[in-house]
Short mmCIF file of C-alpha atoms in Angstrom, two decimals:
data_model
loop_
_atom_site.label_atom_id
_atom_site.label_comp_id
_atom_site.label_asym_id
_atom_site.label_seq_id
_atom_site.Cartn_x
_atom_site.Cartn_y
_atom_site.Cartn_z
CA UNK A 1 15.72 7.74 13.88
CA UNK A 2 14.36 5.46 16.61
CA UNK A 3 13.22 2.09 17.87
CA UNK A 4 9.66 1.13 18.87
CA UNK A 5 8.27 -1.86 20.75
CA UNK A 6 4.77 -2.73 19.52
CA UNK A 7 2.80 -4.88 21.97
CA UNK A 8 -0.07 -6.74 20.29
CA UNK A 9 -0.49 -8.78 17.11
CA UNK A 10 -4.15 -8.30 16.17
CA UNK A 11 -5.78 -6.25 13.43
CA UNK A 12 -4.79 -2.83 14.81
CA UNK A 13 -1.24 -3.97 15.55
CA UNK A 14 -0.92 -5.19 11.98
CA UNK A 15 -1.79 -1.71 10.69
CA UNK A 16 0.66 -0.07 13.11
CA UNK A 17 3.42 -2.40 11.92
CA UNK A 18 2.66 -1.72 8.25
CA UNK A 19 2.61 2.05 8.75
CA UNK A 20 5.81 2.07 10.84
CA UNK A 21 7.54 0.17 8.04
CA UNK A 22 6.25 2.72 5.52
CA UNK A 23 7.74 5.43 7.76
CA UNK A 24 11.25 3.98 8.01
CA UNK A 25 12.86 7.41 8.33
CA UNK A 26 11.35 7.62 11.82
CA UNK A 27 11.08 3.93 12.72
CA UNK A 28 14.51 2.42 12.04
CA UNK A 29 13.66 -0.69 14.05
CA UNK A 30 10.53 -2.24 15.51
CA UNK A 31 9.91 -5.24 17.73
CA UNK A 32 6.49 -6.92 17.60
CA UNK A 33 5.64 -8.67 20.87
CA UNK A 34 2.63 -10.74 21.90
CA UNK A 35 1.66 -13.73 24.00
CA UNK A 36 1.46 -15.70 20.74
CA UNK A 37 4.82 -15.22 19.04
CA UNK A 38 3.71 -17.02 15.88
CA UNK A 39 1.36 -14.10 15.11
CA UNK A 40 4.28 -11.69 15.45
CA UNK A 41 6.42 -13.88 13.20
CA UNK A 42 3.65 -13.93 10.57
CA UNK A 43 3.57 -10.12 10.53
CA UNK A 44 7.35 -10.01 10.24
CA UNK A 45 7.26 -12.44 7.34
CA UNK A 46 4.88 -10.17 5.43
CA UNK A 47 6.99 -7.06 5.83
CA UNK A 48 10.63 -8.00 6.21
CA UNK A 49 12.93 -6.88 3.45
CA UNK A 50 12.17 -3.18 3.77
CA UNK A 51 14.29 -0.51 5.39
CA UNK A 52 12.81 -1.02 8.88
CA UNK A 53 14.48 -3.81 10.83
CA UNK A 54 11.83 -6.10 12.39
CA UNK A 55 12.29 -8.46 15.32
CA UNK A 56 9.71 -10.40 17.33
CA UNK A 57 9.31 -11.54 20.93
CA UNK A 58 6.96 -13.47 23.19
CA UNK A 59 5.60 -11.58 26.19
CA UNK A 60 2.67 -11.83 28.57
CA UNK A 61 1.36 -8.26 28.77
CA UNK A 62 -0.27 -9.07 32.11
CA UNK A 63 3.17 -9.77 33.62
CA UNK A 64 5.08 -6.62 34.59
CA UNK A 65 8.36 -8.48 35.16
CA UNK A 66 8.23 -10.03 31.67
CA UNK A 67 7.49 -6.63 30.16
CA UNK A 68 10.36 -5.00 32.04
CA UNK A 69 12.75 -7.71 30.92
CA UNK A 70 11.73 -7.30 27.28
CA UNK A 71 11.97 -3.50 27.40
CA UNK A 72 15.40 -3.67 29.04
CA UNK A 73 16.58 -6.14 26.43
CA UNK A 74 15.23 -4.28 23.38
CA UNK A 75 15.76 -0.69 24.65
CA UNK A 76 12.95 1.01 22.66
CA UNK A 77 12.37 4.73 22.67
CA UNK A 78 8.60 4.14 22.89
CA UNK A 79 6.20 1.31 23.69
CA UNK A 80 3.12 1.33 21.44
CA UNK A 81 0.41 -0.54 23.34
CA UNK A 82 -2.13 -2.09 20.95
CA UNK A 83 -2.88 -5.03 23.24
CA UNK A 84 -6.09 -5.23 25.31
CA UNK A 85 -7.33 -2.32 27.48
CA UNK A 86 -7.08 -4.65 30.50
CA UNK A 87 -3.30 -4.54 30.08
CA UNK A 88 -2.75 -0.77 30.01
CA UNK A 89 -1.64 -0.48 33.62
CA UNK A 90 0.85 -3.34 33.58
CA UNK A 91 2.46 -1.90 30.45
CA UNK A 92 2.53 1.58 32.00
CA UNK A 93 4.15 0.10 35.12
CA UNK A 94 6.84 -1.49 32.97
CA UNK A 95 7.43 1.79 31.12
CA UNK A 96 7.82 3.60 34.43
CA UNK A 97 10.30 1.03 35.72
CA UNK A 98 12.40 1.34 32.55
CA UNK A 99 11.81 5.08 31.89
CA UNK A 100 10.34 4.41 28.45
CA UNK A 101 7.75 6.54 26.64
CA UNK A 102 4.25 5.04 26.30
CA UNK A 103 1.29 5.31 23.90
CA UNK A 104 -2.05 3.48 23.71
CA UNK A 105 -5.30 3.66 21.75
CA UNK A 106 -7.93 2.93 24.42
CA UNK A 107 -8.20 3.62 28.13
CA UNK A 108 -7.90 1.07 30.90
CA UNK A 109 -10.81 -1.07 32.02
CA UNK A 110 -10.75 -3.90 34.55
CA UNK A 111 -11.28 -7.32 33.01
CA UNK A 112 -13.93 -8.29 35.57
CA UNK A 113 -15.94 -5.04 35.42
CA UNK A 114 -17.61 -3.46 32.38
CA UNK A 115 -16.37 0.01 33.27
CA UNK A 116 -13.79 2.24 31.63
CA UNK A 117 -12.53 5.66 32.64
CA UNK A 118 -9.28 7.60 32.69
CA UNK A 119 -8.88 7.86 36.48
CA UNK A 120 -6.61 4.80 36.71
CA UNK A 121 -4.22 6.13 34.06
CA UNK A 122 -4.40 9.78 35.09
CA UNK A 123 -3.18 8.60 38.51
CA UNK A 124 0.21 8.00 36.83
CA UNK A 125 0.72 11.67 35.92
CA UNK A 126 3.11 12.65 38.69
CA UNK A 127 5.15 9.45 38.42
CA UNK A 128 5.62 9.82 34.65
CA UNK A 129 6.52 13.47 35.10
CA UNK A 130 9.14 12.67 37.75
CA UNK A 131 10.53 9.90 35.54
CA UNK A 132 10.89 12.38 32.66
CA UNK A 133 8.82 10.28 30.25
CA UNK A 134 5.66 10.87 28.23
CA UNK A 135 2.46 8.81 28.14
CA UNK A 136 0.02 9.57 25.30
CA UNK A 137 -3.42 8.15 26.03
CA UNK A 138 -6.11 7.19 23.54
CA UNK A 139 -4.26 7.80 20.25
CA UNK A 140 -6.52 5.81 17.93
CA UNK A 141 -9.38 7.44 16.04
CA UNK A 142 -12.05 7.68 18.71
CA UNK A 143 -10.50 8.32 21.12
CA UNK A 144 -7.61 9.93 19.35
CA UNK A 145 -8.25 11.75 16.09
CA UNK A 146 -11.58 13.00 17.44
CA UNK A 147 -9.65 14.73 20.24
CA UNK A 148 -7.19 16.19 17.74
CA UNK A 149 -10.13 17.34 15.58
CA UNK A 150 -11.62 19.08 18.63
CA UNK A 151 -8.32 20.76 19.54
CA UNK A 152 -7.84 21.87 15.92
CA UNK A 153 -11.34 23.37 15.84
CA UNK A 154 -10.67 25.16 19.14
CA UNK A 155 -7.36 26.55 17.89
CA UNK A 156 -8.53 27.81 14.49
CA UNK A 157 -12.28 28.43 14.50
CA UNK A 158 -13.58 29.14 18.01
CA UNK A 159 -13.10 31.34 21.03
CA UNK A 160 -15.27 28.83 22.91
CA UNK A 161 -16.75 25.48 21.89
CA UNK A 162 -20.05 24.86 23.65
CA UNK A 163 -21.11 21.53 22.12
CA UNK A 164 -19.32 18.61 20.50
CA UNK A 165 -21.07 15.63 18.92
CA UNK A 166 -18.69 12.84 17.91
CA UNK A 167 -20.13 10.76 15.08
CA UNK A 168 -18.71 7.31 14.32
CA UNK A 169 -20.34 5.96 11.17
CA UNK A 170 -19.39 2.61 9.70
CA UNK A 171 -21.16 2.15 6.39
CA UNK A 172 -19.31 -1.10 5.70
CA UNK A 173 -20.88 -4.49 5.02
CA UNK A 174 -18.99 -7.71 5.83
CA UNK A 175 -21.81 -10.05 4.81
CA UNK A 176 -22.17 -11.84 8.15
CA UNK A 177 -25.49 -11.77 10.05
CA UNK A 178 -23.52 -10.75 13.17
CA UNK A 179 -19.86 -9.85 13.64
CA UNK A 180 -17.89 -7.10 15.36
CA UNK A 181 -15.38 -4.84 13.62
CA UNK A 182 -12.95 -4.90 16.54
CA UNK A 183 -12.32 -7.20 19.51
CA UNK A 184 -15.78 -8.77 20.16
CA UNK A 185 -15.33 -8.79 23.92
CA UNK A 186 -14.49 -5.08 24.08
CA UNK A 187 -17.08 -4.15 21.44
CA UNK A 188 -20.00 -5.92 23.08
CA UNK A 189 -19.11 -4.68 26.58
CA UNK A 190 -19.06 -1.14 25.23
CA UNK A 191 -22.29 -1.35 23.26
CA UNK A 192 -24.39 -3.22 25.82
CA UNK A 193 -23.50 -0.85 28.69
CA UNK A 194 -25.64 2.11 29.66
CA UNK A 195 -25.03 5.22 27.60
CA UNK A 196 -24.00 8.58 29.02
CA UNK A 197 -23.01 12.04 27.93
CA UNK A 198 -21.30 14.98 29.60
CA UNK A 199 -23.35 18.13 30.16
CA UNK A 200 -22.60 21.19 32.30
CA UNK A 201 -20.01 19.42 34.39
CA UNK A 202 -21.93 16.23 35.10
CA UNK A 203 -22.72 12.86 33.54
CA UNK A 204 -26.25 12.17 32.25
CA UNK A 205 -26.90 8.41 32.09
CA UNK A 206 -29.17 6.79 29.49
CA UNK A 207 -30.39 3.28 28.80
CA UNK A 208 -28.51 1.36 26.09
CA UNK A 209 -29.56 2.63 22.63
CA UNK A 210 -32.12 4.99 24.19
CA UNK A 211 -31.14 8.08 22.19
CA UNK A 212 -31.19 7.81 18.41
CA UNK A 213 -30.28 10.30 15.68
CA UNK A 214 -30.28 9.99 11.88
CA UNK A 215 -27.52 11.66 9.83
CA UNK A 216 -26.81 11.92 6.12
CA UNK A 217 -23.07 11.26 5.94
CA UNK A 218 -20.93 12.48 3.02
CA UNK A 219 -19.91 9.50 0.80
CA UNK A 220 -21.85 7.04 3.01
CA UNK A 221 -25.49 8.14 3.11
CA UNK A 222 -28.28 8.16 5.68
CA UNK A 223 -27.54 6.10 8.80
CA UNK A 224 -29.13 5.52 12.21
CA UNK A 225 -26.91 6.50 15.16
CA UNK A 226 -27.19 5.70 18.85
CA UNK A 227 -25.71 7.46 21.86
CA UNK A 228 -23.02 5.54 23.77
CA UNK A 229 -20.63 6.34 26.56
CA UNK A 230 -17.10 6.84 25.25
CA UNK A 231 -13.85 7.71 26.97
CA UNK A 232 -12.89 10.86 25.09
CA UNK A 233 -15.97 12.62 26.50
CA UNK A 234 -14.22 12.57 29.87
CA UNK A 235 -10.97 14.20 28.76
CA UNK A 236 -12.54 16.67 26.33
CA UNK A 237 -14.84 17.85 29.11
CA UNK A 238 -11.75 19.00 30.98
CA UNK A 239 -9.61 20.26 28.11
CA UNK A 240 -11.90 22.16 25.70
CA UNK A 241 -12.57 25.78 26.65
CA UNK A 242 -16.22 26.70 27.20
CA UNK A 243 -17.59 23.18 26.69
CA UNK A 244 -21.12 22.61 27.93
CA UNK A 245 -22.09 19.29 26.32
CA UNK A 246 -20.26 16.39 24.63
CA UNK A 247 -21.96 13.32 23.16
CA UNK A 248 -20.80 10.26 21.24
CA UNK A 249 -22.90 8.48 18.61
CA UNK A 250 -22.20 5.28 16.66
CA UNK A 251 -24.05 3.64 13.77
CA UNK A 252 -25.59 0.18 14.11
CA UNK A 253 -27.60 -1.77 11.57
CA UNK A 254 -30.82 -3.48 12.55
CA UNK A 255 -29.34 -6.97 12.10
CA UNK A 256 -26.57 -6.19 14.59
CA UNK A 257 -29.01 -4.78 17.15
CA UNK A 258 -31.42 -7.72 16.81
CA UNK A 259 -28.68 -10.32 17.25
CA UNK A 260 -27.18 -8.43 20.17
CA UNK A 261 -30.52 -8.24 21.98
CA UNK A 262 -31.07 -12.00 21.51
CA UNK A 263 -27.58 -12.75 22.85
CA UNK A 264 -28.19 -10.46 25.84
CA UNK A 265 -31.54 -12.13 26.55
CA UNK A 266 -29.95 -15.59 26.79
CA UNK A 267 -26.99 -14.42 28.88
CA UNK A 268 -24.27 -14.74 26.25
CA UNK A 269 -22.98 -11.18 26.76
CA UNK A 270 -22.46 -11.62 30.49
CA UNK A 271 -18.98 -11.21 32.01
CA UNK A 272 -19.96 -13.16 35.14
CA UNK A 273 -18.30 -16.61 35.22
CA UNK A 274 -20.49 -19.73 35.06
CA UNK A 275 -19.72 -23.44 35.48
CA UNK A 276 -19.92 -25.55 32.32
CA UNK A 277 -19.07 -29.25 32.41
CA UNK A 278 -16.93 -28.76 35.49
CA UNK A 279 -15.06 -25.75 34.14
CA UNK A 280 -15.53 -22.06 34.84
CA UNK A 281 -16.13 -20.01 31.69
CA UNK A 282 -17.15 -16.41 30.97
CA UNK A 283 -20.07 -16.37 28.47
CA UNK A 284 -18.80 -13.27 26.63
CA UNK A 285 -15.35 -14.81 26.22
CA UNK A 286 -16.94 -17.98 24.81
CA UNK A 287 -19.02 -15.85 22.42
CA UNK A 288 -15.83 -14.10 21.29
CA UNK A 289 -14.33 -17.50 20.45
CA UNK A 290 -17.19 -18.46 18.11
CA UNK A 291 -17.65 -15.10 16.36
CA UNK A 292 -15.65 -14.22 13.24
CA UNK A 293 -12.20 -12.83 14.00
CA UNK A 294 -12.28 -9.07 13.17
CA UNK A 295 -8.89 -9.51 11.47
CA UNK A 296 -10.58 -11.86 8.96
CA UNK A 297 -13.17 -9.30 7.85
CA UNK A 298 -10.85 -7.29 5.59
CA UNK A 299 -11.24 -9.17 2.31
CA UNK A 300 -15.03 -9.31 2.52
CA UNK A 301 -15.88 -5.84 3.90
CA UNK A 302 -17.07 -3.23 1.41
CA UNK A 303 -18.20 0.35 1.91
CA UNK A 304 -16.82 3.31 3.83
CA UNK A 305 -16.52 4.79 7.29
CA UNK A 306 -17.14 8.44 8.14
CA UNK A 307 -15.90 9.55 11.57
CA UNK A 308 -15.79 13.13 12.75
CA UNK A 309 -16.90 15.89 15.09
CA UNK A 310 -19.62 18.51 14.91
CA UNK A 311 -18.61 21.52 17.01
CA UNK A 312 -20.84 24.43 17.94
CA UNK A 313 -19.65 27.56 19.69
CA UNK A 314 -18.63 31.21 19.45
CA UNK A 315 -16.02 33.11 17.44
CA UNK A 316 -15.80 36.91 17.70
CA UNK A 317 -19.26 36.96 19.25
CA UNK A 318 -20.87 34.99 16.41
CA UNK A 319 -22.24 31.44 16.44
CA UNK A 320 -20.19 28.88 14.50
CA UNK A 321 -21.16 25.34 13.40
CA UNK A 322 -18.15 23.34 12.24
CA UNK A 323 -17.90 19.73 11.02
CA UNK A 324 -14.55 17.97 10.47
CA UNK A 325 -14.39 14.33 9.38
CA UNK A 326 -12.51 11.55 7.62
CA UNK A 327 -13.91 9.09 5.09
CA UNK A 328 -12.11 5.75 4.82
CA UNK A 329 -12.79 2.99 2.27
CA UNK A 330 -12.68 -0.59 3.59
CA UNK A 331 -11.42 -2.14 0.36
CA UNK A 332 -8.75 0.51 -0.17
CA UNK A 333 -7.47 -0.22 3.34
CA UNK A 334 -7.38 -3.92 2.59
CA UNK A 335 -5.43 -3.35 -0.62
CA UNK A 336 -2.85 -1.26 1.23
CA UNK A 337 -2.33 -3.12 4.52
CA UNK A 338 -4.61 -6.17 4.49
CA UNK A 339 -7.14 -4.87 7.04
CA UNK A 340 -10.60 -3.35 7.09
CA UNK A 341 -11.09 0.35 7.82
CA UNK A 342 -11.86 -0.01 11.54
CA UNK A 343 -8.39 -1.37 12.26
CA UNK A 344 -6.87 1.09 9.77
CA UNK A 345 -8.44 4.17 11.35
CA UNK A 346 -7.10 3.10 14.76
CA UNK A 347 -3.65 1.91 13.69
CA UNK A 348 -2.63 4.88 11.53
CA UNK A 349 -3.14 7.47 14.32
CA UNK A 350 -1.18 5.26 16.73
CA UNK A 351 1.80 5.36 14.37
CA UNK A 352 1.40 9.12 13.91
CA UNK A 353 1.23 9.73 17.67
CA UNK A 354 4.39 7.68 18.18
CA UNK A 355 6.05 9.68 15.40
CA UNK A 356 4.98 12.95 17.05
CA UNK A 357 6.70 11.83 20.24
CA UNK A 358 9.82 10.50 18.57
CA UNK A 359 10.38 13.69 16.57
CA UNK A 360 9.88 15.79 19.70
CA UNK A 361 6.63 17.54 18.72
CA UNK A 362 4.55 15.72 21.34
CA UNK A 363 7.16 15.07 23.98
CA UNK A 364 6.85 16.38 27.53
CA UNK A 365 7.03 14.54 30.87
CA UNK A 366 3.69 13.37 32.21
CA UNK A 367 0.46 11.67 31.12
CA UNK A 368 -1.60 13.40 28.46
CA UNK A 369 -4.63 13.01 26.23
CA UNK A 370 -4.12 13.92 22.59
CA UNK A 371 -6.07 17.19 22.68
CA UNK A 372 -3.48 18.59 25.13
CA UNK A 373 -0.87 18.76 22.34
CA UNK A 374 -0.58 21.03 19.29
CA UNK A 375 -3.02 19.53 16.75
CA UNK A 376 -1.52 21.08 13.60
CA UNK A 377 1.38 18.67 12.89
CA UNK A 378 -0.88 15.68 13.60
CA UNK A 379 -3.53 17.01 11.21
CA UNK A 380 -0.87 17.43 8.52
CA UNK A 381 0.33 13.86 9.13
CA UNK A 382 -3.21 12.46 8.77
CA UNK A 383 -3.31 13.78 5.21
CA UNK A 384 0.09 12.27 4.43
CA UNK A 385 -0.35 8.83 5.99
CA UNK A 386 -3.75 7.73 4.73
CA UNK A 387 -6.51 9.49 6.70
CA UNK A 388 -7.20 12.76 4.86
CA UNK A 389 -9.81 14.96 6.50
CA UNK A 390 -12.41 17.39 5.24
CA UNK A 391 -14.18 20.28 6.90
CA UNK A 392 -17.44 22.10 6.36
CA UNK A 393 -19.63 24.54 8.21
CA UNK A 394 -22.87 22.77 7.19
CA UNK A 395 -23.24 19.32 8.82
CA UNK A 396 -26.42 17.47 7.86
CA UNK A 397 -28.79 16.15 10.52
CA UNK A 398 -31.81 14.29 9.11
CA UNK A 399 -33.53 13.80 12.45
#
């Protein structure tokens, strides 16, 4: 049916490649491109022989001219960006220049500033619209599925949603004293920043890990959660009717928090360059180099994730509490695609979003967040492609 260019060769990219190959009726051909071509070739070696034709390429995603040249040569219908968030804008620029559809899983943030928001990418709206191409932003799980969950709840169960709490629970255990489940640099920047939530049209800022809740998660159990800032709060605040408050919570074990605080105290999480033996290094980038590669965690991670949304609002004048969530097993993910559940829950929605665009269901000129599209076909696809969801009207808050 179509051809996709996948930029990136890490854990999430590996899942996207696997799922595209499973979905060969939509993805006739894929090209895997990264700065390190050997990683792309290794992915190709694992999966070649199926119905999807796989090619590989070397590209520097920071270089717009290189990206344009590759897109012009390969002629994809869509570029699936699973590289680093720092590279979103260069890839969007290349898509504009070549009039190619675009999808990513996380919003742009400058490499030298621990700040992420949608303003940089939303600024492309008019240009993408005039070019007649679609950009789908944040089509992982959170952001991504959590936005689709919210849109689905709005469509089917509410006249107005007043509150949304997004709960990201990882009940997995990889056995290391300290490791991150996705890119360490991005993970630590996100977690060590001040928290914030959206309430009545404004941002309320909190200290890191200041607000804690305890939930009893189906199939996972009781877990501590902490409020963080997260990008989907920004778009949902604009796109969900009647919304008054949106918060994002993530689980962290005590070992992770203790190690992170020690690393912060000695300056290892800093993004400010320092001189070391005559060379300039960034402490956080050095820390990333010595931590376990998230892609290596798959075979040793056991347990499950539970990620979903609690929505509270009004339907026909009555109060409604609604909880929709997915449970994903780390070892089952590893058996299927060779990754742990964190990469799986991000990579599967990226493939589905690309499929939605390629089959015309999510295809309109401009730049959009996922909750701006019809959620129903995406929700159906989640059940088919490995992320089945459940819903209840009785979410459990312990504290």
